[in-house]
JSON list of C-alpha atoms in Angstrom, two decimals:
[
{"chain": "A", "resi": 1, "resn": "ALA", "atom": "CA", "xyz": [147.80, -39.34, 61.83]},
{"chain": "A", "resi": 2, "resn": "LEU", "atom": "CA", "xyz": [144.36, -40.84, 61.31]},
{"chain": "A", "resi": 3, "resn": "ASN", "atom": "CA", "xyz": [143.80, -38.74, 58.20]},
{"chain": "A", "resi": 4, "resn": "ALA", "atom": "CA", "xyz": [147.11, -39.93, 56.69]},
{"chain": "A", "resi": 5, "resn": "TYR", "atom": "CA", "xyz": [146.24, -43.54, 57.54]},
{"chain": "A", "resi": 6, "resn": "LEU", "atom": "CA", "xyz": [142.84, -43.27, 55.85]},
{"chain": "A", "resi": 7, "resn": "GLN", "atom": "CA", "xyz": [144.46, -41.70, 52.77]},
{"chain": "A", "resi": 8, "resn": "GLY", "atom": "CA", "xyz": [146.76, -44.71, 52.64]},
{"chain": "A", "resi": 9, "resn": "LEU", "atom": "CA", "xyz": [143.81, -47.09, 52.91]},
{"chain": "A", "resi": 10, "resn": "ARG", "atom": "CA", "xyz": [142.05, -45.28, 50.07]},
{"chain": "A", "resi": 11, "resn": "SER", "atom": "CA", "xyz": [145.16, -45.70, 47.92]},
{"chain": "A", "resi": 12, "resn": "ARG", "atom": "CA", "xyz": [145.55, -49.35, 48.88]},
{"chain": "A", "resi": 13, "resn": "PHE", "atom": "CA", "xyz": [141.96, -50.20, 48.01]},
{"chain": "A", "resi": 14, "resn": "TYR", "atom": "CA", "xyz": [141.69, -47.99, 44.91]},
{"chain": "A", "resi": 15, "resn": "GLY", "atom": "CA", "xyz": [139.99, -49.89, 42.12]},
{"chain": "A", "resi": 16, "resn": "SER", "atom": "CA", "xyz": [138.42, -52.43, 44.47]},
{"chain": "A", "resi": 17, "resn": "ASP", "atom": "CA", "xyz": [134.92, -52.58, 45.92]},
{"chain": "A", "resi": 18, "resn": "VAL", "atom": "CA", "xyz": [136.18, -51.08, 49.19]},
{"chain": "A", "resi": 19, "resn": "THR", "atom": "CA", "xyz": [135.76, -47.35, 49.79]},
{"chain": "A", "resi": 20, "resn": "VAL", "atom": "CA", "xyz": [137.15, -45.34, 52.68]},
{"chain": "A", "resi": 21, "resn": "THR", "atom": "CA", "xyz": [135.43, -42.12, 53.74]},
{"chain": "A", "resi": 22, "resn": "THR", "atom": "CA", "xyz": [137.13, -39.71, 56.12]},
{"chain": "A", "resi": 23, "resn": "LEU", "atom": "CA", "xyz": [134.49, -37.92, 58.17]},
{"chain": "A", "resi": 24, "resn": "LYS", "atom": "CA", "xyz": [135.57, -34.62, 59.69]},
{"chain": "A", "resi": 25, "resn": "LEU", "atom": "CA", "xyz": [132.89, -33.70, 62.17]},
{"chain": "A", "resi": 26, "resn": "GLY", "atom": "CA", "xyz": [132.21, -30.31, 63.61]},
{"chain": "A", "resi": 27, "resn": "PRO", "atom": "CA", "xyz": [130.15, -29.96, 66.78]},
{"chain": "A", "resi": 28, "resn": "VAL", "atom": "CA", "xyz": [126.97, -32.03, 66.85]},
{"chain": "A", "resi": 29, "resn": "ASP", "atom": "CA", "xyz": [124.14, -31.55, 69.33]},
{"chain": "A", "resi": 30, "resn": "THR", "atom": "CA", "xyz": [124.20, -34.89, 71.16]},
{"chain": "A", "resi": 31, "resn": "PRO", "atom": "CA", "xyz": [123.99, -36.02, 74.79]},
{"chain": "A", "resi": 32, "resn": "MET", "atom": "CA", "xyz": [127.78, -35.59, 74.96]},
{"chain": "A", "resi": 33, "resn": "THR", "atom": "CA", "xyz": [127.43, -31.86, 74.23]},
{"chain": "A", "resi": 34, "resn": "VAL", "atom": "CA", "xyz": [124.31, -31.25, 76.33]},
{"chain": "A", "resi": 35, "resn": "ASN", "atom": "CA", "xyz": [126.15, -28.81, 78.63]},
{"chain": "A", "resi": 36, "resn": "HIS", "atom": "CA", "xyz": [127.78, -26.83, 75.80]},
{"chain": "A", "resi": 37, "resn": "ASP", "atom": "CA", "xyz": [126.36, -23.52, 74.68]},
{"chain": "A", "resi": 38, "resn": "LYS", "atom": "CA", "xyz": [124.78, -24.21, 71.28]},
{"chain": "A", "resi": 39, "resn": "THR", "atom": "CA", "xyz": [125.77, -21.87, 68.49]},
{"chain": "A", "resi": 40, "resn": "ARG", "atom": "CA", "xyz": [124.98, -21.80, 64.80]},
{"chain": "A", "resi": 41, "resn": "VAL", "atom": "CA", "xyz": [127.90, -24.11, 64.04]},
{"chain": "A", "resi": 42, "resn": "PHE", "atom": "CA", "xyz": [126.24, -27.03, 65.88]},
{"chain": "A", "resi": 43, "resn": "ALA", "atom": "CA", "xyz": [124.59, -29.58, 63.64]},
{"chain": "A", "resi": 44, "resn": "THR", "atom": "CA", "xyz": [121.64, -31.64, 64.80]},
{"chain": "A", "resi": 45, "resn": "ALA", "atom": "CA", "xyz": [122.27, -35.35, 65.19]},
{"chain": "A", "resi": 46, "resn": "PRO", "atom": "CA", "xyz": [119.68, -36.33, 62.54]},
{"chain": "A", "resi": 47, "resn": "ARG", "atom": "CA", "xyz": [121.17, -33.89, 60.04]},
{"chain": "A", "resi": 48, "resn": "ALA", "atom": "CA", "xyz": [124.72, -35.09, 60.73]},
{"chain": "A", "resi": 49, "resn": "GLY", "atom": "CA", "xyz": [123.55, -38.68, 60.33]},
{"chain": "A", "resi": 50, "resn": "ARG", "atom": "CA", "xyz": [121.92, -37.95, 56.96]},
{"chain": "A", "resi": 51, "resn": "ASP", "atom": "CA", "xyz": [125.05, -36.14, 55.74]},
{"chain": "A", "resi": 52, "resn": "ILE", "atom": "CA", "xyz": [127.26, -39.05, 56.82]},
{"chain": "A", "resi": 53, "resn": "VAL", "atom": "CA", "xyz": [125.07, -41.68, 55.12]},
{"chain": "A", "resi": 54, "resn": "ARG", "atom": "CA", "xyz": [124.92, -39.58, 51.93]},
{"chain": "A", "resi": 55, "resn": "ALA", "atom": "CA", "xyz": [128.73, -39.19, 51.87]},
{"chain": "A", "resi": 56, "resn": "VAL", "atom": "CA", "xyz": [129.34, -42.91, 52.35]},
{"chain": "A", "resi": 57, "resn": "ASP", "atom": "CA", "xyz": [126.69, -43.85, 49.77]},
{"chain": "A", "resi": 58, "resn": "ARG", "atom": "CA", "xyz": [128.31, -41.52, 47.23]},
{"chain": "A", "resi": 59, "resn": "GLY", "atom": "CA", "xyz": [131.77, -42.92, 47.94]},
{"chain": "A", "resi": 60, "resn": "LYS", "atom": "CA", "xyz": [133.21, -39.54, 48.91]},
{"chain": "A", "resi": 61, "resn": "ALA", "atom": "CA", "xyz": [136.84, -39.58, 50.04]},
{"chain": "A", "resi": 62, "resn": "GLU", "atom": "CA", "xyz": [136.60, -36.80, 52.63]},
{"chain": "A", "resi": 63, "resn": "VAL", "atom": "CA", "xyz": [133.57, -34.99, 53.99]},
{"chain": "A", "resi": 64, "resn": "TYR", "atom": "CA", "xyz": [133.06, -32.23, 56.54]},
{"chain": "A", "resi": 65, "resn": "VAL", "atom": "CA", "xyz": [129.89, -32.51, 58.62]},
{"chain": "A", "resi": 66, "resn": "PRO", "atom": "CA", "xyz": [128.22, -30.07, 58.64]},
{"chain": "A", "resi": 67, "resn": "TRP", "atom": "CA", "xyz": [129.35, -28.97, 55.17]},
{"chain": "A", "resi": 68, "resn": "PHE", "atom": "CA", "xyz": [130.25, -25.41, 56.21]},
{"chain": "A", "resi": 69, "resn": "TRP", "atom": "CA", "xyz": [132.79, -26.81, 58.67]},
{"chain": "A", "resi": 70, "resn": "TRP", "atom": "CA", "xyz": [135.17, -27.01, 55.70]},
{"chain": "A", "resi": 71, "resn": "TRP", "atom": "CA", "xyz": [135.40, -23.20, 55.60]},
{"chain": "A", "resi": 72, "resn": "ILE", "atom": "CA", "xyz": [135.98, -22.92, 59.35]},
{"chain": "A", "resi": 73, "resn": "MET", "atom": "CA", "xyz": [138.72, -25.55, 59.32]},
{"chain": "A", "resi": 74, "resn": "ALA", "atom": "CA", "xyz": [140.38, -24.00, 56.25]},
{"chain": "A", "resi": 75, "resn": "ILE", "atom": "CA", "xyz": [140.87, -20.83, 58.30]},
{"chain": "A", "resi": 76, "resn": "VAL", "atom": "CA", "xyz": [142.01, -22.70, 61.43]},
{"chain": "A", "resi": 77, "resn": "ARG", "atom": "CA", "xyz": [144.47, -24.87, 59.47]},
{"chain": "A", "resi": 78, "resn": "ASN", "atom": "CA", "xyz": [146.11, -21.82, 57.96]},
{"chain": "A", "resi": 79, "resn": "LEU", "atom": "CA", "xyz": [146.47, -19.81, 61.15]},
{"chain": "A", "resi": 80, "resn": "PRO", "atom": "CA", "xyz": [150.03, -19.68, 62.49]},
{"chain": "A", "resi": 81, "resn": "GLU", "atom": "CA", "xyz": [150.19, -21.51, 65.80]},
{"chain": "A", "resi": 82, "resn": "PRO", "atom": "CA", "xyz": [151.03, -18.41, 67.92]},
{"chain": "A", "resi": 83, "resn": "ILE", "atom": "CA", "xyz": [147.89, -16.69, 66.63]},
{"chain": "A", "resi": 84, "resn": "TYR", "atom": "CA", "xyz": [145.80, -19.84, 67.12]},
{"chain": "A", "resi": 85, "resn": "GLN", "atom": "CA", "xyz": [146.96, -20.06, 70.74]},
{"chain": "A", "resi": 86, "resn": "GLN", "atom": "CA", "xyz": [145.68, -16.56, 71.47]},
{"chain": "A", "resi": 87, "resn": "PHE", "atom": "CA", "xyz": [142.09, -17.61, 70.77]},
{"chain": "A", "resi": 88, "resn": "GLY", "atom": "CA", "xyz": [140.97, -19.86, 73.61]},
{"chain": "A", "resi": 89, "resn": "PHE", "atom": "CA", "xyz": [137.64, -20.65, 71.96]},
{"chain": "A", "resi": 90, "resn": "LEU", "atom": "CA", "xyz": [139.49, -22.31, 69.06]},
{"chain": "A", "resi": 91, "resn": "SER", "atom": "CA", "xyz": [141.36, -24.66, 71.36]},
{"chain": "A", "resi": 92, "resn": "GLY", "atom": "CA", "xyz": [138.47, -25.45, 73.71]},
{"chain": "A", "resi": 93, "resn": "ARG", "atom": "CA", "xyz": [139.64, -23.21, 76.55]}
]
């Protein structure tokens, strides 16, 4: 729902000085994730911050942080729900 709303805002403000950037964050190593096992998909907070600032400065419409999260989410989005449900690690179980 939020993604659709932000797409609508981008359309509404197209041609104006207002830009809307949708940030799609993967896991970031922050105090909130201190008790999570860190894997290679975790971004550091400074790196995520730099990527976010760069995306906003460039006026990007949609950005995955870290960048490789796009590939992971492309696979997840295209998995049929019954298959997705079989993999607990994908749903946070």
